[in-house]
Amino acid sequence: MRPRGAASGVLVLAAVFAVLQLANVTGRDTPDTKNYLSYALSLTGQSKRAAATATIDYVCASRAERARRDQSVHVVRFHRADPTAEVTAECREQEWAVVEPRLAAGQTGGHTVPYMPERFMRIFEARPGYPAFLVPFVLAFGVTWGLWAAGVVIACAGGVLVFLVLRTLAVPVPLALTGQALYYVLPCGTTAMRPMTEGLLMALTLAAVWGCALALRAGRPRAGLALVGGSLLALFTVKHSQALFLGLCLAAAGGVTALRRHRRRGRGGPASREVLALATVGLAGAVGTLLLARLLHYPSEADSLQDLLTDHFNRPDREHPWPEFWQLQGNFWVEWLRRQAWQPLFVAALAAGAWGALRRGGAVGGFLVAAAFTGLLTQAGHPDINIWGERLIVLAWLLPVVGVPLLLEPVVRGNGDGDGRVPLPVRRERNRAEAVG
């Protein structure tokens, strides 16, 4: 497929995905949405009360829309009156009952509206990247359509990055488009459309993986290293724990790959230097994240642990949090594995993706596995089986999104010309005869 045709395919897939999202312009919010939205509105210059009003209106409109839809298909209540007004009024009363006393008490510091205790809100104050990304969309389209448009851009960008990663690995265009489509239809696309940080985290993580591919497979080490470093820096502003996890995982992947190459082929070689350079950038990103987080007085791992065990600081701090955390950690993964055994799609997809990445992706496949592993680390940091939508582990889905097309590459690679055509037996025999002749 020619470059113009490939670009058309990418744009068509993104456009189809965007049009489908018009079916759910509202009703995508999560409990974290109001924190990020109020932060973004504060960056536009709105007062705390104005930001609280706009945020509560958005959340309550979404809640009312979901209630209306649910009632319309309820076998008992479908014929009752539209509940929108009642749900909206009840929601506003509940939200203002929490926010109003805190505003009156002077809890107006920072950028976020005080929906939760101050210690909890400090966690979101340390994540300016996503609210800053929302600002131009909110200013241009308003709150509802602005959040929707921002989600479409983030989700579509993630799919395009999957395509770029696969093409850099010399995967045929049809399979690269398949990877882009997988990103949209698997939980990656659904989660990326939610007004929260995970979509931007996935896009930036994919950008880092693309940087690894550029450095190791495209002969562009400087561009690749710059992209990895820039992605880690951007991740710090969005969610610094992800920058830490990704930096550590990239450093580990680079170290393991370099050690294996050293044992097989001895010292030296351009590829080995590039792998070590990627590992160095990852390690520097992790160390820089730790130092910068301490310098900026960001919430520590101890704060995160107390947040987990005290229901967002609504209960007294735990005196011995670490033993409780490790007990909860063990219980969580036992239950998680039990549920995966019951519905093993995710585990099967991870296995297929890992096989494709490590078997067909070379050194880049190792970095892909490392990047996807950050999803497991994020989940391990929050061993709460009740967290909505399994969003914390969503980064792990990047492994099958990129790895499965790699696994399928031999089936559709054709004659090595990258056109994606399946070689027919007749063509093979004709080529063999011509070679003999």
XYZ file of C-alpha atoms in Angstrom:
437
model
C 0.000 0.000 0.000
C 1.343 3.430 -0.929
C 2.018 6.068 1.778
C -0.977 8.122 0.662
C -3.222 5.071 0.909
C -1.830 4.206 4.339
C -2.463 7.736 5.587
C -6.002 7.562 4.229
C -6.586 4.294 6.087
C -5.351 5.808 9.352
C -7.590 8.855 8.941
C -10.627 6.754 8.008
C -10.265 4.555 11.085
C -9.847 7.591 13.333
C -12.836 9.317 11.718
C -15.068 6.251 12.109
C -14.069 5.970 15.756
C -14.808 9.661 16.319
C -18.235 9.428 14.698
C -19.123 6.420 16.847
C -18.310 8.438 19.960
C -21.175 10.791 19.157
C -23.455 8.109 20.584
C -22.135 8.942 24.070
C -21.253 12.602 24.366
C -22.262 12.613 28.031
C -22.275 9.972 30.727
C -18.545 9.181 30.495
C -17.454 10.906 33.707
C -15.809 9.103 36.613
C -15.313 10.191 40.247
C -11.962 11.728 39.206
C -13.444 13.800 36.386
C -14.631 16.662 38.550
C -11.155 17.087 40.035
C -9.478 17.373 36.629
C -12.240 19.509 35.159
C -12.238 21.973 38.055
C -8.447 22.207 37.737
C -8.778 23.000 34.019
C -11.472 25.607 34.648
C -9.287 27.199 37.306
C -6.478 27.454 34.736
C -8.852 29.400 32.481
C -9.227 32.013 35.225
C -12.549 30.990 36.724
C -13.108 31.390 40.454
C -13.519 28.406 42.747
C -17.279 28.885 42.929
C -17.650 29.295 39.170
C -15.508 26.204 38.574
C -17.534 24.276 41.146
C -20.798 25.335 39.480
C -19.680 24.290 35.995
C -18.218 21.015 37.217
C -21.239 20.046 39.292
C -23.554 20.922 36.402
C -21.564 18.650 34.095
C -21.431 15.748 36.543
C -25.112 16.005 37.403
C -26.157 16.270 33.754
C -24.199 13.097 33.028
C -25.724 11.331 36.007
C -29.219 12.374 34.925
C -28.560 11.209 31.354
C -27.483 7.777 32.579
C -30.565 7.564 34.790
C -32.824 8.451 31.861
C -31.236 5.817 29.635
C -31.385 3.161 32.322
C -35.038 3.848 33.026
C -35.968 3.777 29.328
C -34.953 0.119 29.118
C -36.015 -0.963 32.623
C -38.694 -3.646 32.353
C -40.719 -2.146 35.219
C -40.031 1.590 35.111
C -39.698 2.276 31.362
C -43.184 3.877 31.189
C -42.597 6.301 34.064
C -41.938 10.016 33.732
C -38.517 11.278 32.643
C -36.312 11.319 35.795
C -33.853 13.918 34.466
C -35.048 16.889 36.511
C -35.367 14.898 39.735
C -31.940 13.255 39.418
C -30.280 16.549 38.480
C -31.748 18.376 41.476
C -30.805 15.568 43.872
C -27.292 15.374 42.482
C -26.712 19.125 42.798
C -27.959 19.094 46.365
C -25.579 16.258 47.275
C -22.553 17.797 45.580
C -23.058 21.290 46.987
C -23.614 19.836 50.460
C -19.997 18.645 50.291
C -18.401 21.604 48.520
C -20.201 24.567 50.118
C -19.018 24.011 53.729
C -15.414 23.558 52.581
C -15.493 26.730 50.516
C -17.018 28.584 53.460
C -14.275 27.213 55.729
C -11.616 28.692 53.446
C -10.499 25.503 51.678
C -9.785 27.407 48.485
C -6.091 26.786 47.935
C -4.695 25.186 44.817
C -6.519 24.742 41.532
C -9.055 22.011 42.306
C -12.459 22.491 43.901
C -12.544 20.886 47.395
C -14.718 17.867 46.716
C -12.598 15.754 49.084
C -10.250 16.289 52.078
C -7.216 18.473 51.409
C -4.754 15.587 51.648
C -6.612 13.780 48.886
C -6.867 16.853 46.678
C -3.075 17.315 46.888
C -2.781 14.171 44.769
C -4.612 15.909 41.913
C -2.770 19.179 42.425
C 0.374 17.244 41.450
C -1.114 16.346 38.040
C -1.318 19.570 36.010
C -0.615 17.966 32.618
C -4.076 16.635 31.834
C -5.997 19.738 33.033
C -3.651 21.926 30.976
C -4.386 19.742 27.942
C -8.128 20.255 28.499
C -7.953 24.057 28.638
C -8.062 24.867 24.885
C -10.890 22.386 24.313
C -12.985 23.755 27.175
C -12.395 27.319 26.032
C -13.299 26.511 22.423
C -16.266 24.171 22.879
C -17.493 24.539 26.451
C -17.394 21.879 29.145
C -19.485 19.079 27.634
C -18.264 19.193 24.044
C -14.788 20.248 25.129
C -14.280 17.124 27.235
C -15.708 14.992 24.426
C -13.430 16.561 21.817
C -10.383 16.197 24.065
C -11.206 12.518 24.546
C -11.535 11.981 20.788
C -8.167 13.634 20.132
C -6.422 11.619 22.845
C -7.982 8.313 21.779
C -7.336 8.868 18.072
C -3.743 9.885 18.795
C -3.210 6.637 20.687
C -4.434 4.619 17.720
C -2.214 6.566 15.304
C 0.784 5.935 17.558
C 0.065 2.202 17.470
C 0.123 2.395 13.667
C 3.430 4.293 13.718
C 5.032 1.801 16.101
C 4.026 -1.134 13.916
C 5.119 0.531 10.688
C 8.477 1.393 12.223
C 8.801 -2.320 12.966
C 8.176 -2.956 9.230
C 4.764 -4.514 9.800
C 2.591 -4.448 6.625
C 0.098 -1.615 6.424
C -3.035 -3.807 6.795
C -1.698 -5.248 10.050
C -0.621 -1.817 11.276
C -4.184 -0.635 10.641
C -5.404 -3.714 12.492
C -3.373 -2.617 15.499
C -4.906 0.834 15.317
C -8.382 -0.708 15.151
C -7.611 -2.982 18.113
C -6.669 0.065 20.147
C -10.068 1.589 19.431
C -12.225 -1.481 20.075
C -10.418 -2.909 23.112
C -10.626 -1.227 26.551
C -7.855 1.171 25.470
C -10.251 3.178 23.314
C -13.097 3.093 25.826
C -10.844 4.235 28.651
C -9.093 6.875 26.540
C -12.470 8.525 25.913
C -13.093 8.912 29.639
C -12.308 12.392 31.025
C -9.366 11.272 33.162
C -5.615 10.805 32.785
C -5.433 7.217 31.513
C -5.929 8.090 27.839
C -3.078 10.597 27.891
C -0.927 8.124 29.838
C -1.429 5.485 27.148
C -0.646 7.916 24.332
C 2.562 9.099 25.989
C 3.601 5.546 26.815
C 3.079 4.579 23.170
C 5.143 7.594 22.142
C 7.972 6.237 24.297
C 7.645 2.812 22.670
C 7.760 4.477 19.254
C 10.923 6.228 20.364
C 12.450 2.844 21.191
C 11.469 1.578 17.735
C 12.973 4.630 16.041
C 16.235 4.184 17.927
C 16.561 0.435 17.379
C 14.877 -0.259 14.033
C 14.695 2.944 12.012
C 18.280 4.084 12.402
C 17.236 7.313 14.130
C 18.719 7.019 17.623
C 18.753 10.734 18.417
C 15.102 11.207 17.500
C 14.169 8.039 19.371
C 16.014 8.979 22.550
C 14.573 12.491 22.439
C 11.068 11.082 22.069
C 11.527 8.709 24.996
C 12.940 11.474 27.187
C 10.207 13.900 26.186
C 7.512 11.303 26.871
C 8.881 10.665 30.363
C 8.959 14.401 31.066
C 5.377 14.824 29.856
C 4.278 11.814 31.894
C 5.688 13.477 35.001
C 3.246 16.341 34.556
C 0.301 14.030 33.930
C 0.953 11.419 36.618
C 4.450 11.201 38.021
C 4.042 7.618 39.257
C 3.651 6.499 35.629
C 6.852 8.332 34.692
C 8.602 6.490 37.530
C 7.213 3.082 36.538
C 7.925 3.549 32.839
C 11.438 4.810 33.467
C 12.246 1.840 35.706
C 10.719 -0.667 33.285
C 12.545 0.757 30.273
C 15.801 0.711 32.225
C 15.199 -2.919 33.226
C 14.317 -3.943 29.664
C 17.392 -2.212 28.300
C 19.625 -3.788 30.911
C 18.314 -7.294 30.279
C 18.575 -6.901 26.496
C 22.105 -5.509 26.683
C 23.183 -8.340 28.993
C 21.791 -10.965 26.626
C 23.520 -9.381 23.646
C 26.781 -9.166 25.564
C 26.654 -12.862 26.365
C 25.825 -13.798 22.772
C 28.043 -11.489 20.736
C 30.471 -9.825 23.105
C 30.978 -6.154 23.739
C 30.306 -3.279 21.343
C 28.073 -2.884 18.341
C 25.781 0.031 17.485
C 22.628 -1.808 18.529
C 24.060 -2.545 21.948
C 24.975 1.107 22.420
C 21.461 2.200 21.479
C 19.904 -0.289 23.892
C 22.133 0.976 26.694
C 21.282 4.545 25.751
C 17.559 3.775 26.066
C 18.169 2.093 29.411
C 20.109 5.147 30.558
C 17.336 7.520 29.519
C 14.800 5.357 31.353
C 16.892 5.248 34.507
C 17.530 8.980 34.335
C 13.787 9.538 33.981
C 13.061 7.413 37.043
C 15.724 9.093 39.178
C 14.694 12.530 37.928
C 11.073 11.768 38.786
C 11.975 10.856 42.356
C 14.153 13.919 42.858
C 11.738 16.363 41.249
C 8.769 14.939 43.161
C 10.648 15.431 46.431
C 11.714 18.940 45.421
C 8.110 19.898 44.586
C 6.809 18.218 47.778
C 4.485 15.938 45.871
C 2.535 13.313 47.841
C 4.798 10.394 48.717
C 4.230 6.649 48.604
C 3.267 6.865 52.290
C 0.500 9.334 51.426
C -0.710 7.071 48.635
C -0.737 4.117 51.002
C -2.770 5.948 53.633
C -5.153 7.172 50.915
C -5.741 3.563 49.887
C -6.266 2.173 53.388
C -8.332 5.051 54.803
C -10.859 5.379 51.986
C -9.362 8.633 50.667
C -8.525 9.955 54.158
C -12.108 9.659 55.375
C -10.897 7.414 58.206
C -8.018 7.746 60.689
C -4.529 6.923 59.408
C -3.373 3.344 59.835
C -0.607 2.883 62.388
C 1.017 -0.026 60.570
C 0.073 0.459 56.920
C 2.729 -1.679 55.235
C 1.795 -5.058 56.774
C -1.848 -4.340 55.913
C -0.854 -3.345 52.392
C 1.069 -6.567 51.745
C -1.776 -8.650 53.147
C -4.224 -6.822 50.901
C -1.797 -7.227 47.996
C -1.768 -11.002 48.364
C -5.532 -11.196 48.738
C -6.044 -8.970 45.706
C -3.970 -11.001 43.267
C -5.476 -14.291 44.413
C -8.942 -12.887 43.736
C -7.789 -11.252 40.492
C -6.398 -14.542 39.193
C -9.577 -16.349 40.189
C -11.638 -13.896 38.155
C -9.255 -14.158 35.212
C -9.580 -17.952 35.278
C -13.341 -17.469 35.074
C -13.065 -15.014 32.152
C -9.580 -15.533 30.672
C -9.831 -13.170 27.688
C -7.455 -10.600 29.186
C -4.828 -13.140 30.201
C -5.057 -14.858 26.804
C -4.671 -11.517 25.037
C -1.641 -10.681 27.182
C -0.051 -14.049 26.403
C -0.625 -13.650 22.655
C 0.691 -10.105 22.737
C 3.798 -11.067 24.699
C 4.487 -13.948 22.315
C 4.198 -11.693 19.295
C 6.281 -8.923 20.864
C 9.137 -11.141 21.999
C 9.106 -13.472 18.993
C 8.693 -10.899 16.226
C 9.571 -7.543 17.767
C 13.193 -8.157 18.659
C 14.640 -5.757 21.222
C 11.723 -3.361 20.693
C 9.397 -6.172 21.764
C 11.166 -6.292 25.104
C 10.628 -2.565 25.593
C 6.960 -2.999 24.622
C 6.513 -5.696 27.262
C 8.180 -3.410 29.784
C 5.878 -0.510 28.912
C 2.775 -2.699 29.202
C 4.021 -4.024 32.546
C 3.523 -0.551 34.008
C -0.196 -1.322 33.963
C 0.381 -4.221 36.337
C 2.563 -2.029 38.546
C -0.121 0.656 38.682
C -2.701 -1.943 39.655
C -0.339 -3.383 42.282
C 0.001 0.075 43.786
C -3.782 0.189 44.240
C -4.925 -3.361 45.123
C -8.603 -2.440 45.257
C -10.805 -4.940 43.415
C -13.694 -2.469 43.425
C -11.974 0.339 41.476
C -14.209 1.161 38.546
C -13.619 -0.387 35.162
C -10.197 -1.937 35.800
C -8.826 1.341 34.464
C -5.615 1.132 36.468
C -4.410 -1.925 34.558
C -5.499 -0.632 31.145
C -1.908 0.090 30.069
C -1.343 -3.661 29.944
C -3.736 -3.801 26.978
C -1.047 -2.079 24.893
C 0.719 -5.442 24.759
C -1.944 -7.292 22.710
C -2.739 -4.148 20.705
C 0.811 -4.073 19.316
C 1.882 -7.665 19.938
C -0.976 -9.481 18.196
C -0.354 -7.786 14.805
C 3.310 -8.716 15.205
C 2.270 -12.304 15.879
C 0.140 -12.344 12.722
C 2.825 -10.773 10.528
C 4.140 -14.013 8.974
C 0.625 -14.864 7.794
C 0.167 -11.732 5.683
C 3.684 -10.479 5.063
C 3.697 -11.627 1.451
C 6.995 -11.702 -0.433
C 8.708 -9.260 1.916
C 7.657 -6.223 -0.097
C 5.513 -4.917 2.750
C 2.350 -4.764 0.659
C 0.472 -7.047 3.024
C -0.606 -9.528 0.339
C -0.887 -13.175 1.297
C 1.439 -15.199 -0.986
C -0.569 -17.734 -2.959
C 0.847 -21.225 -3.659
C 0.886 -20.474 -7.397
C 2.946 -17.353 -6.830
C 5.393 -19.269 -4.652
C 5.851 -21.982 -7.312
C 6.282 -19.382 -10.049
C 8.901 -17.521 -8.014
C 10.741 -20.753 -7.312
C 10.712 -21.730 -10.993
C 12.006 -18.329 -12.036
C 14.791 -18.576 -9.455
C 15.827 -22.016 -10.723
C 15.630 -20.921 -14.343
